[in-house]
PDB file of C-alpha atoms in Angstrom:
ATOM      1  CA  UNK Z   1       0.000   0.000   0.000  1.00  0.00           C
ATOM      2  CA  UNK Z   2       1.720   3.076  -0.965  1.00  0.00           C
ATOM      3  CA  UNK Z   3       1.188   6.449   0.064  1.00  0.00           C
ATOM      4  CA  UNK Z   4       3.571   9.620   0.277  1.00  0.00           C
ATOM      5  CA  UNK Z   5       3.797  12.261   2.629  1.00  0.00           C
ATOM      6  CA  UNK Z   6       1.546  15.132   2.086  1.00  0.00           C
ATOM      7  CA  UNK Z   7      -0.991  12.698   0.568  1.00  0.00           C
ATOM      8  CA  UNK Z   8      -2.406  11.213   4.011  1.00  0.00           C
ATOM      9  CA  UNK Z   9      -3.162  13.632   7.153  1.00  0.00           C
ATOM     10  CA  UNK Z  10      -4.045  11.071  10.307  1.00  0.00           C
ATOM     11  CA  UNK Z  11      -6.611  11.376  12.779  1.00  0.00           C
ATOM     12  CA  UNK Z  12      -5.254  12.949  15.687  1.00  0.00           C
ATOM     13  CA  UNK Z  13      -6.648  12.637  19.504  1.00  0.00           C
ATOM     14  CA  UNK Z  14      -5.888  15.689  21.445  1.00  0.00           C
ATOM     15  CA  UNK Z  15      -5.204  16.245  25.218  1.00  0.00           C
ATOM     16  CA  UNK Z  16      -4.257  19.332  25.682  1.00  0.00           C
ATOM     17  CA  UNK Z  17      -1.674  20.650  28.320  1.00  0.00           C
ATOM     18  CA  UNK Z  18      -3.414  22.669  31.884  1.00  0.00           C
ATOM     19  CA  UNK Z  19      -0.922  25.774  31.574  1.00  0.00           C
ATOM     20  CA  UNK Z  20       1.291  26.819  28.518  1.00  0.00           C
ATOM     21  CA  UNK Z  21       2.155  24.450  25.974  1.00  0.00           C
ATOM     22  CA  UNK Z  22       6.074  23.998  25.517  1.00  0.00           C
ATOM     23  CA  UNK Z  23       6.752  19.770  24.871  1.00  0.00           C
ATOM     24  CA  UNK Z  24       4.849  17.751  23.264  1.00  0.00           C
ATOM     25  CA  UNK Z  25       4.323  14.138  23.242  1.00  0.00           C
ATOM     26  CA  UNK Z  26       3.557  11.840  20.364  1.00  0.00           C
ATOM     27  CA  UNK Z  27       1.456   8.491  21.646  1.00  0.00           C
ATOM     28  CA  UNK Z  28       1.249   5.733  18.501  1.00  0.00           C
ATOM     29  CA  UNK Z  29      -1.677   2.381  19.190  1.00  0.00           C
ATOM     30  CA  UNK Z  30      -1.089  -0.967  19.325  1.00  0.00           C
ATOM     31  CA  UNK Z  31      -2.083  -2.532  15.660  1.00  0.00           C
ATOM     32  CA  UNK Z  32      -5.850  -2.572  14.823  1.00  0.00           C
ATOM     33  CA  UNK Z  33      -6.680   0.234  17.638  1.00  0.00           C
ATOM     34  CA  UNK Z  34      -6.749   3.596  17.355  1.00  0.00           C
ATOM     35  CA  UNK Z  35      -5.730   6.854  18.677  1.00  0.00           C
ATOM     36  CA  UNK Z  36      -8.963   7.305  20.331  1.00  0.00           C
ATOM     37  CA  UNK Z  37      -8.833   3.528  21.318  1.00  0.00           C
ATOM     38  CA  UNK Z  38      -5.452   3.756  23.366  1.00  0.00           C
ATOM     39  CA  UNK Z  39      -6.444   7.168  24.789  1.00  0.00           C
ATOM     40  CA  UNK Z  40      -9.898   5.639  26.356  1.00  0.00           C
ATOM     41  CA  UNK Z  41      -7.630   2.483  27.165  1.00  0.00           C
ATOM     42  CA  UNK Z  42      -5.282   4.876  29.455  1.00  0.00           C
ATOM     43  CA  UNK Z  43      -7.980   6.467  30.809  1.00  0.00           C
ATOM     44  CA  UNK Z  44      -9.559   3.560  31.709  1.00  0.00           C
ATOM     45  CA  UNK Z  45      -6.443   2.460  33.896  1.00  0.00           C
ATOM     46  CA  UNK Z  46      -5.500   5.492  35.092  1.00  0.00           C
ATOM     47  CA  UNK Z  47      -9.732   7.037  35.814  1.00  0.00           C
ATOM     48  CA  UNK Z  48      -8.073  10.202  34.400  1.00  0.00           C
ATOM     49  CA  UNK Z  49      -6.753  11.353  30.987  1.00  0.00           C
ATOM     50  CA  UNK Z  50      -3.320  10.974  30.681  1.00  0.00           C
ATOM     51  CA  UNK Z  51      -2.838  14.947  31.272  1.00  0.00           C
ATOM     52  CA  UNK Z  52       0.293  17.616  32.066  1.00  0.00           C
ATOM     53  CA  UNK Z  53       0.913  20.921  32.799  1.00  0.00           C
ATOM     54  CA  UNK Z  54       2.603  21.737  29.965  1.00  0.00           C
ATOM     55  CA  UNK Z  55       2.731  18.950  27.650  1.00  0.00           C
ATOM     56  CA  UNK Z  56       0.306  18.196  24.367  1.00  0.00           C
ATOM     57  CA  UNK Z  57      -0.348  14.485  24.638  1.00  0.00           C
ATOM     58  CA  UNK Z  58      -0.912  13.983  20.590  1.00  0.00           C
ATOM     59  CA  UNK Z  59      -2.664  10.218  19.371  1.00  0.00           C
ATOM     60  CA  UNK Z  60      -2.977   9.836  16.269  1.00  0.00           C
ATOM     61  CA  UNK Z  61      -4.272   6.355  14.422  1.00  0.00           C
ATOM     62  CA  UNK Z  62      -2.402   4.708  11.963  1.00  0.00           C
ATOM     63  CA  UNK Z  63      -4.323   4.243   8.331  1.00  0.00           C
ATOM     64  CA  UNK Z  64      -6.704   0.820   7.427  1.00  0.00           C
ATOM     65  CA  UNK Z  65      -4.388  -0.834   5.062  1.00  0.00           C
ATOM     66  CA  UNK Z  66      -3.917  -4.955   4.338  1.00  0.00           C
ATOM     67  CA  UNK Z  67      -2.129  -6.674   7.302  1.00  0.00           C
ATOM     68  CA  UNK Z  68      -0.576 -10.283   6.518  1.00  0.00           C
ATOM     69  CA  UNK Z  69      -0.629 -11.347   9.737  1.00  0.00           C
ATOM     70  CA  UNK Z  70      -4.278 -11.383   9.361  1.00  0.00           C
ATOM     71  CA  UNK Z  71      -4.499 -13.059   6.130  1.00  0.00           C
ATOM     72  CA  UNK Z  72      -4.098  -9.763   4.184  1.00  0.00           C
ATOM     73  CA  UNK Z  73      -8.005  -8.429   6.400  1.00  0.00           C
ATOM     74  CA  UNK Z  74      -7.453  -4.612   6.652  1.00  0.00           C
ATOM     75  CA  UNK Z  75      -6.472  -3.210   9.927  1.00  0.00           C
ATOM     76  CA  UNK Z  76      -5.289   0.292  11.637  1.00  0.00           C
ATOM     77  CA  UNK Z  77      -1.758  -1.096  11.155  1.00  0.00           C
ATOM     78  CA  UNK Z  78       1.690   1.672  11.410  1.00  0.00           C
ATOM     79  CA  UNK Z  79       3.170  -0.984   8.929  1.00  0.00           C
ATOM     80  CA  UNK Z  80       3.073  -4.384   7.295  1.00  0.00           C
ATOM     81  CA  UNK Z  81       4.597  -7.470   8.932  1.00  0.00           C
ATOM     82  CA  UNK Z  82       5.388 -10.569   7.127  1.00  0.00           C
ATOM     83  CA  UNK Z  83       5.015 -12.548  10.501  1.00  0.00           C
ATOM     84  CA  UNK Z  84       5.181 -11.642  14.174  1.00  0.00           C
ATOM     85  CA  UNK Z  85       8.648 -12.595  14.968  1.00  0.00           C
ATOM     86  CA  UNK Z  86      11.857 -10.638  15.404  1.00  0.00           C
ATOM     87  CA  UNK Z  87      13.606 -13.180  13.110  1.00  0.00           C
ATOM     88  CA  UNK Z  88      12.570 -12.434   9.856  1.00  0.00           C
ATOM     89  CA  UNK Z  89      12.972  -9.002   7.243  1.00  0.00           C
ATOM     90  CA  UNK Z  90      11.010  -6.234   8.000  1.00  0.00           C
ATOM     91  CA  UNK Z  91       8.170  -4.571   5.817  1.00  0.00           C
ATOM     92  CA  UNK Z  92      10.794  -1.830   5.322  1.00  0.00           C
ATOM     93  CA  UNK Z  93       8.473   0.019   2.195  1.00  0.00           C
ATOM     94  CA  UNK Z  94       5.289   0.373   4.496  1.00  0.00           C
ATOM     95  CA  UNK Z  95       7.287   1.512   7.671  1.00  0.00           C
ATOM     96  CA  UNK Z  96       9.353   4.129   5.592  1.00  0.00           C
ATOM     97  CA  UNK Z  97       5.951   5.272   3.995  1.00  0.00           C
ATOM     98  CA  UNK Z  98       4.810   5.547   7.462  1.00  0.00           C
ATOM     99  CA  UNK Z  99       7.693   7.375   9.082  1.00  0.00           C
ATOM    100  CA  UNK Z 100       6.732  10.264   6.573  1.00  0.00           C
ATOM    101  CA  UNK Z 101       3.360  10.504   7.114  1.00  0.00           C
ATOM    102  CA  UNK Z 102       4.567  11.305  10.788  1.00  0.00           C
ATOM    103  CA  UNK Z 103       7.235  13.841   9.691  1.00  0.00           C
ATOM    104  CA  UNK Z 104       4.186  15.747   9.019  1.00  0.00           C
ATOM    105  CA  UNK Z 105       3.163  15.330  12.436  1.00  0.00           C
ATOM    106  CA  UNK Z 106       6.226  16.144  14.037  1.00  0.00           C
ATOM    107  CA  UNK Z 107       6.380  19.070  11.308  1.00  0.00           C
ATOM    108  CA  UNK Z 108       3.173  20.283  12.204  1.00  0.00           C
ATOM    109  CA  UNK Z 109       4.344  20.521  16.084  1.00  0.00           C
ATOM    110  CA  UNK Z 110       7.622  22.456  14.551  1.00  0.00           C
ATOM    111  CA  UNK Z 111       5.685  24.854  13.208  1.00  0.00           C
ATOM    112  CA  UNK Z 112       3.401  25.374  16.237  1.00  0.00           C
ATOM    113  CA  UNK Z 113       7.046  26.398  18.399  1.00  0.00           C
ATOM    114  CA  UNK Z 114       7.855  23.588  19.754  1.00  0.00           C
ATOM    115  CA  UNK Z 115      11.864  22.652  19.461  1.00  0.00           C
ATOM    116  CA  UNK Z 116      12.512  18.673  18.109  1.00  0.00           C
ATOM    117  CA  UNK Z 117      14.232  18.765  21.453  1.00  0.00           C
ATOM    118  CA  UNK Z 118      11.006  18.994  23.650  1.00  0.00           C
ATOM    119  CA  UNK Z 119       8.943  16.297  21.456  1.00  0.00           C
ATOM    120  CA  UNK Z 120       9.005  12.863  23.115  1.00  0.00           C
ATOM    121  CA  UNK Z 121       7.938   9.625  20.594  1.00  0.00           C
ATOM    122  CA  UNK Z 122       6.368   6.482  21.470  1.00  0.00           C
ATOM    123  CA  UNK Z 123       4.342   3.847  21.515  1.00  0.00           C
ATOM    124  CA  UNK Z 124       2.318   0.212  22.454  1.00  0.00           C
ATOM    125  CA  UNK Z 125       3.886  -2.912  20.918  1.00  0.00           C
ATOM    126  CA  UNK Z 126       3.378  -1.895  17.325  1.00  0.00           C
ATOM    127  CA  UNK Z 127       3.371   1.723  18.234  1.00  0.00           C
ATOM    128  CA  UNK Z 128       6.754   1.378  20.037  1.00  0.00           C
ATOM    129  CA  UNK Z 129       8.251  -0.227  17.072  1.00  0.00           C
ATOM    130  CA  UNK Z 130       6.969   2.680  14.743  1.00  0.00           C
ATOM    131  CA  UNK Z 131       8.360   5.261  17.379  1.00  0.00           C
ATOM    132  CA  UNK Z 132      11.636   3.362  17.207  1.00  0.00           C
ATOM    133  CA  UNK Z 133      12.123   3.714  13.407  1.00  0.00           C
ATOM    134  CA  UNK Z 134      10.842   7.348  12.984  1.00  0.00           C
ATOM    135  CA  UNK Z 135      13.005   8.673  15.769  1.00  0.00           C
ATOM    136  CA  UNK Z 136      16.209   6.615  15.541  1.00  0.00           C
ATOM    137  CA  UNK Z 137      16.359   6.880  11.335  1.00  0.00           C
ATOM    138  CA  UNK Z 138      14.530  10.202  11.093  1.00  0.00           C
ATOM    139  CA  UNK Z 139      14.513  12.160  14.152  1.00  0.00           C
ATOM    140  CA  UNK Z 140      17.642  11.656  16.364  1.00  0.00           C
ATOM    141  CA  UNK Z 141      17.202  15.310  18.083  1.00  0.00           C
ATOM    142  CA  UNK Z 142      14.074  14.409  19.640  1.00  0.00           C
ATOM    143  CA  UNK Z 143      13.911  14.447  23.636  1.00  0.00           C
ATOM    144  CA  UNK Z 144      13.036  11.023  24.046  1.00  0.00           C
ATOM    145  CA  UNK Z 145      11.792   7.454  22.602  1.00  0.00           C
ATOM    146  CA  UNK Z 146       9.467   5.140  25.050  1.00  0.00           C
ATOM    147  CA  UNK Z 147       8.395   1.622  23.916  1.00  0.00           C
ATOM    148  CA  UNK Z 148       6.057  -0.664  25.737  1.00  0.00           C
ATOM    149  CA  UNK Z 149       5.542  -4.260  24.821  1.00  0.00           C
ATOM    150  CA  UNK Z 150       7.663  -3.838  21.730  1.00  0.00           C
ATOM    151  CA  UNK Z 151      10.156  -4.892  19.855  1.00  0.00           C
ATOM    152  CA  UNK Z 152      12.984  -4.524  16.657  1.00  0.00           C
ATOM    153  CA  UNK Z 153      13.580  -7.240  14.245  1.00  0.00           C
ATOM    154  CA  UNK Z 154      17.120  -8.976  15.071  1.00  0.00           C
ATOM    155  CA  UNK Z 155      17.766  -7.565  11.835  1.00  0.00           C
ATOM    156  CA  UNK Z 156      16.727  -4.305  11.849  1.00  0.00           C
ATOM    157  CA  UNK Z 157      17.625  -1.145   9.664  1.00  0.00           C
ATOM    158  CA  UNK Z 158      16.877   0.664  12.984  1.00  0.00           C
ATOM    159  CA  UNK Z 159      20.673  -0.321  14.407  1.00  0.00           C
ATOM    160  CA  UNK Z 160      22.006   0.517  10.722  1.00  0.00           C
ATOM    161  CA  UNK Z 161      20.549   4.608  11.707  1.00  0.00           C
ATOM    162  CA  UNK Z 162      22.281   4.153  15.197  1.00  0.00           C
ATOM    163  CA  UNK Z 163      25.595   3.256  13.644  1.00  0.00           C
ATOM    164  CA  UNK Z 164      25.852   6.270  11.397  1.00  0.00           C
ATOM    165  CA  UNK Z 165      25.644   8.810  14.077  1.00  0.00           C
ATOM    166  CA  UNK Z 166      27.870  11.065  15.144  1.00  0.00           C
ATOM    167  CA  UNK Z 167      25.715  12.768  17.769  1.00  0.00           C
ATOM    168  CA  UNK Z 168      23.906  12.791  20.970  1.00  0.00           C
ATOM    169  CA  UNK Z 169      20.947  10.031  20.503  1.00  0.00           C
ATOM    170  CA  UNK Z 170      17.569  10.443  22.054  1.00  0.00           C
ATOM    171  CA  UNK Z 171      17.211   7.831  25.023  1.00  0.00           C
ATOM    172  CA  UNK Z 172      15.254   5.039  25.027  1.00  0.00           C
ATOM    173  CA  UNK Z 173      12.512   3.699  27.578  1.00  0.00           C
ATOM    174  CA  UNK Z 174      11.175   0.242  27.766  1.00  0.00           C
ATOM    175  CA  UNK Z 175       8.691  -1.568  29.766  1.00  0.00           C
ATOM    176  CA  UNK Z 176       7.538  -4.948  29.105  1.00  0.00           C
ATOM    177  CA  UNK Z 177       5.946  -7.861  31.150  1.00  0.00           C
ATOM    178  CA  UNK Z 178       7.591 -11.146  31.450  1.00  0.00           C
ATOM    179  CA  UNK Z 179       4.293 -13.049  30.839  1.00  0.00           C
ATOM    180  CA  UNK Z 180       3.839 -11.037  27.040  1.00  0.00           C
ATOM    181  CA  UNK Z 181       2.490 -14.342  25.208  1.00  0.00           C
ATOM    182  CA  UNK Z 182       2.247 -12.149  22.268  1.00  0.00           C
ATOM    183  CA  UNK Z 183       5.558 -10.307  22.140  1.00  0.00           C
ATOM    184  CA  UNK Z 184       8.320 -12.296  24.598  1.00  0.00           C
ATOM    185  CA  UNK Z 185       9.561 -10.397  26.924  1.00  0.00           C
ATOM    186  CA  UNK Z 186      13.276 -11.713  25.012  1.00  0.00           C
ATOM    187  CA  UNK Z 187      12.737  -9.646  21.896  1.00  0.00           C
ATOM    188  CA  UNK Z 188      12.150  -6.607  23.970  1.00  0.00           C
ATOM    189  CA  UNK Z 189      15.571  -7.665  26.115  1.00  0.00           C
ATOM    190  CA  UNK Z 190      17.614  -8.228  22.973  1.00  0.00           C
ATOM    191  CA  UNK Z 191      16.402  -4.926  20.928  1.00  0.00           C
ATOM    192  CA  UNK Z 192      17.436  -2.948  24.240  1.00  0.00           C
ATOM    193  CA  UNK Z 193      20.293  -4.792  24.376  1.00  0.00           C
ATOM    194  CA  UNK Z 194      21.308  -4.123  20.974  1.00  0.00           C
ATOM    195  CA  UNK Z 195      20.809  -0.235  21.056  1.00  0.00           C
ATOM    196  CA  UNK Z 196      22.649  -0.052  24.165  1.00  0.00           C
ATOM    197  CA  UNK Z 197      25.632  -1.962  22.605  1.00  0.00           C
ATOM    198  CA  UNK Z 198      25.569   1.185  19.993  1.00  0.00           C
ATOM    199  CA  UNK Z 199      25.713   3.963  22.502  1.00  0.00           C
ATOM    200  CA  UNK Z 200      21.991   4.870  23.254  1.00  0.00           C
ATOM    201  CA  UNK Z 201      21.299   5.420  26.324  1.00  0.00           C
ATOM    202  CA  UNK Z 202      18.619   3.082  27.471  1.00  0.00           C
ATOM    203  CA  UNK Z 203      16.131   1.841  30.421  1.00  0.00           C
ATOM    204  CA  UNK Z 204      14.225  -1.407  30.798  1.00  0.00           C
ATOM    205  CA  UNK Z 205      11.876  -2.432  33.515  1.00  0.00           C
ATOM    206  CA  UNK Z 206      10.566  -5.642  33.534  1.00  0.00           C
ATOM    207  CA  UNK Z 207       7.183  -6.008  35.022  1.00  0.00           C
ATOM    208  CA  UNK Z 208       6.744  -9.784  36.932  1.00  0.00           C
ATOM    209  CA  UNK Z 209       3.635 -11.122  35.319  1.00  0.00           C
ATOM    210  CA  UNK Z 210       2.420  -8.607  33.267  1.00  0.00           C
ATOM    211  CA  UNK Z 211       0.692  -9.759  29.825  1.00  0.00           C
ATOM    212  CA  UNK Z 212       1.005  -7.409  26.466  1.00  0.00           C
ATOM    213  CA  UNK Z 213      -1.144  -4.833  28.366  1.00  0.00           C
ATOM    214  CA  UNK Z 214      -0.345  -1.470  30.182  1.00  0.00           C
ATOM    215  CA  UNK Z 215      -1.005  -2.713  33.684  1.00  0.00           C
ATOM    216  CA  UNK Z 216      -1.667  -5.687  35.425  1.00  0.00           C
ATOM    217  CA  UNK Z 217      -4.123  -3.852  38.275  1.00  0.00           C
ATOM    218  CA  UNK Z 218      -2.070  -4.214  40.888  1.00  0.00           C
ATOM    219  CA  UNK Z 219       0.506  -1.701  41.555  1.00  0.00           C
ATOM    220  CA  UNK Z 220       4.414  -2.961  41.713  1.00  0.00           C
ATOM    221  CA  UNK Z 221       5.882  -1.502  45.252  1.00  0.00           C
ATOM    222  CA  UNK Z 222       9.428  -2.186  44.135  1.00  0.00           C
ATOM    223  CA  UNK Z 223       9.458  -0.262  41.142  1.00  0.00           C
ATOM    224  CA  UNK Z 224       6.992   2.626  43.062  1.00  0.00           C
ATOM    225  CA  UNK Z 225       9.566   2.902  45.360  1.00  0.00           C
ATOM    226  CA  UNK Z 226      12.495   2.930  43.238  1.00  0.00           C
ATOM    227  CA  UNK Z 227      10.795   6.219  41.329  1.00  0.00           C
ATOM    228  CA  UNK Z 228      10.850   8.026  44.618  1.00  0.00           C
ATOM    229  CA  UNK Z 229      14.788   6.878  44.986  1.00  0.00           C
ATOM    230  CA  UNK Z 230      15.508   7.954  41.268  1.00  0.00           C
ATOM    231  CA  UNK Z 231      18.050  11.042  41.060  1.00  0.00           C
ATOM    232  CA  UNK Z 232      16.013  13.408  39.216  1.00  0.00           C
ATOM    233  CA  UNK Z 233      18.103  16.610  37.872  1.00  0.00           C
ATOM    234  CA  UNK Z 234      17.223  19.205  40.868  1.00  0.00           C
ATOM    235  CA  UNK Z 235      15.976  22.389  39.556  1.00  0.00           C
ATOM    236  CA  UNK Z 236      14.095  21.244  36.803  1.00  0.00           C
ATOM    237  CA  UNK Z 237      10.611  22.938  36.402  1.00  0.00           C
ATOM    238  CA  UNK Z 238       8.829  19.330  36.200  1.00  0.00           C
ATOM    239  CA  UNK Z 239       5.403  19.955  36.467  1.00  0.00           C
ATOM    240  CA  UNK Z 240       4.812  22.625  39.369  1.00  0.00           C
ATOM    241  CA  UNK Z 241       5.484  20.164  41.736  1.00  0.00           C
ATOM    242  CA  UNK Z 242       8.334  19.403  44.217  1.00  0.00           C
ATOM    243  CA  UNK Z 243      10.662  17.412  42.248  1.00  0.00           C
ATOM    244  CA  UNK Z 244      10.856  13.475  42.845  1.00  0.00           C
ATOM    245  CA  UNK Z 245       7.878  12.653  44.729  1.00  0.00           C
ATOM    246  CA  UNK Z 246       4.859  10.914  43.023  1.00  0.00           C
ATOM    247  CA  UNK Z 247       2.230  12.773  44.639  1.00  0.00           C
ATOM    248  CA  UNK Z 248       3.412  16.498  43.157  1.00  0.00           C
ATOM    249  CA  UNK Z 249       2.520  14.852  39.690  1.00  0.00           C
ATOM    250  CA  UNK Z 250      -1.118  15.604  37.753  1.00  0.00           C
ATOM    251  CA  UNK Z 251      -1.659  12.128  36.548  1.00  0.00           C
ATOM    252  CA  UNK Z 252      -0.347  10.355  38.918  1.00  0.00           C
ATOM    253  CA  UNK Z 253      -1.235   9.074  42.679  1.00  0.00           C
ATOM    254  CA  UNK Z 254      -0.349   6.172  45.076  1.00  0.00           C
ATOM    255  CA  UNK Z 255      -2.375   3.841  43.428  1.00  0.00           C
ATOM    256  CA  UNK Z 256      -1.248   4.911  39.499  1.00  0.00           C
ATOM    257  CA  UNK Z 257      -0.333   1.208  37.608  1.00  0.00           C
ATOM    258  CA  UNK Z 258       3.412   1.536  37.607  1.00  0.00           C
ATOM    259  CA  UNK Z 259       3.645   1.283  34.007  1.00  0.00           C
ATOM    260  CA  UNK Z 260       2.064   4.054  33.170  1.00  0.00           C
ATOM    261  CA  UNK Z 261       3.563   5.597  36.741  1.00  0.00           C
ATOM    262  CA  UNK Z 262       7.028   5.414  35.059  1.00  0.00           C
ATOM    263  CA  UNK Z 263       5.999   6.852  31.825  1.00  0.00           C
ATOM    264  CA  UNK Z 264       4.365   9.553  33.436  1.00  0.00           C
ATOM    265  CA  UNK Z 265       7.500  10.612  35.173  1.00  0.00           C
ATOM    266  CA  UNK Z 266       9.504  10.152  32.250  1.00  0.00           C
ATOM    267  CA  UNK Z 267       7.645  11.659  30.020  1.00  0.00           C
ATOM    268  CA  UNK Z 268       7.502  14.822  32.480  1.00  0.00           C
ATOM    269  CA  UNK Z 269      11.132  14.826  33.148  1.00  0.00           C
ATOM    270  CA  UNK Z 270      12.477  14.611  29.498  1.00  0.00           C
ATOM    271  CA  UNK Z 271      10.218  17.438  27.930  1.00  0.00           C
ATOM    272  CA  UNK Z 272      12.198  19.754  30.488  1.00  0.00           C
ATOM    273  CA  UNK Z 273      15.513  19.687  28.784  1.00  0.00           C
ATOM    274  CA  UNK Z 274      17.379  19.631  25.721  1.00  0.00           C
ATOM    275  CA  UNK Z 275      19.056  16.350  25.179  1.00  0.00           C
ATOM    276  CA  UNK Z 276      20.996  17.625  22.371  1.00  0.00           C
ATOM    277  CA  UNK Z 277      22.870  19.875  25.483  1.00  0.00           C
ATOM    278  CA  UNK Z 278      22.207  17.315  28.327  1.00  0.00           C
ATOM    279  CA  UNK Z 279      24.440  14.349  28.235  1.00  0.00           C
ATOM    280  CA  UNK Z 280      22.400  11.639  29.508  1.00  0.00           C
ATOM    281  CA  UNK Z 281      -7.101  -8.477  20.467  1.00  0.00           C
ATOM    282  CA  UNK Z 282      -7.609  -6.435  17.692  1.00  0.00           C
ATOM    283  CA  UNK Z 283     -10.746  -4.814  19.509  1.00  0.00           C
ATOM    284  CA  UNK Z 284      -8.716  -2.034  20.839  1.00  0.00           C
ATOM    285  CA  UNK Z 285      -9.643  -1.814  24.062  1.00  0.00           C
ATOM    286  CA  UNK Z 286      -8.101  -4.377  26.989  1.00  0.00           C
ATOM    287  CA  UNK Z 287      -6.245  -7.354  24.616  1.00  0.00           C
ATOM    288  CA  UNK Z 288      -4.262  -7.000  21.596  1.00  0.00           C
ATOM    289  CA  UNK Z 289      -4.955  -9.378  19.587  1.00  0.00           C
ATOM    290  CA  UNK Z 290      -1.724  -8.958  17.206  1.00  0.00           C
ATOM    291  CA  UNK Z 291       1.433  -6.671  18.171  1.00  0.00           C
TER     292      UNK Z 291
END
């Protein structure tokens, strides 16, 4: 399915920052959801949108195209996939078609007067894969990548991108749940592993039990506690609150699913500087039925 950039505009799903917009953040859907899908999915978990002070959370949803995975049946897909498995070529004309539809996105943001360096990309399984390629081929002086339940082909052209640079990278967040049936919790481990080998800067947590979902219901104390221990920069205008405790954060509170807990605080903390100048099922709701 071919398509060029100026030729599609996606659907976007807006949440728009409290106070005065300055970072933005750019959330790509599982395969066969949408950006309205994973929005009402997060809000769902968390009873609250997944908000800031002063960050645009931007979802767009991926175009209906033929997915072979599902016997060629069209689906909101970021890309084609000639199986789910990190050991085979990837679709690389589809993604590439994609990752210029979402210049225009990240264009568009540009233009609004917001720096590259205050535009954090990511996504859910498929949507973390997408972010991946856009950001580490396209856009390496964006403030951040995040990737949840996802994973790069053993072979991908992603590590090709990461060789060739000669500058500061953006850094990479991961979460993924050791139960993932769907995508192994492995394939996540060795596409870390891999990027880290290459000089991105990277961070994995591993959730005990988790399935290919956001959150398993029950809120991990370890990691909870090991966000109030985390070093974060001092002096940092995170989001009005005192920096490094949980509770100063809109979207967040004691009971907050870690997963989304971490990305919140992430999220918060890498809109605030420059890293160019820092060195640092298919139903689209609860089950994914294809990554």
């Amino acid at each position: 399915m071919a398509a060029a950039s100026g030729t599609v505009r996606l659907q976007r799903c807006v949440v728009s920052p409290a106070g005065r917009h300055s970072a933005s953040l750019i959330f790509l859907h599982g395969s066969g959801d949408s950006g309205k899908g994973l929005r009402r999915w997060i809000k769902e978990v968390l009873n609250h949108d997944f908000a800031f002070q002063h960050i645009k959370v931007i979802y767009p949803t991926a175009p209906r195209r033929p997915y072979t995975p599902m016997k060629g049946g069209l689906s909101n897909v970021w890309f084609d996939r000639f199986k789910i498995s990190n050991d085979c070529p990837e679709h690389l004309e589809s993604i590439d078609v994609m990752c210029e539809v979402l210049t225009d996105l990240i264009d568009d943001e540009v233009k609004s007067g917001i720096k590259k360096n205050r535009i954090l990309i990511g996504g859910f399984s498929m949507g973390g894969c997408m972010a991946m390629h856009l950001a580490y081929r396209n856009h390496q002086d964006v403030a951040g990548v995040f990737a949840l339940s996802s994973f790069l082909n053993k072979s991908s052209v992603v590590y090709q991108g990461v060789q060739k640079s000669d500058g500061v990278l953006p850094e990479l967040f991961q979460c993924h749940g050791t139960a993932d049936e769907l995508v192994l919790h492995a394939w996540a481990e060795e596409t870390n592993s891999a990027l880290k080998s290459l000089g991105v800067s990277t961070k994995f947590h591993s959730f005990p039990g988790l399935h290919h979902e956001l959150s398993k219901g029950l809120e991990d104390e370890r990691l909870a506690q090991s966000l109030e221990s985390r070093n974060w920069r001092p002096g940092l205008p995170l989001l009005g609150g005192a920096v490094g405790h949980t509770s100063s954060l809109p979207g967040t509170g004691p009971r907050t699913p870690a997963v989304l807990q971490i990305l919140v605080r992430h999220a918060a903390a890498t809109s605030c500087w420059s890293k160019t100048t820092e060195q640092t099922k298919t139903d689209g709701e609860r089950w994914r039925g294809h990554p």
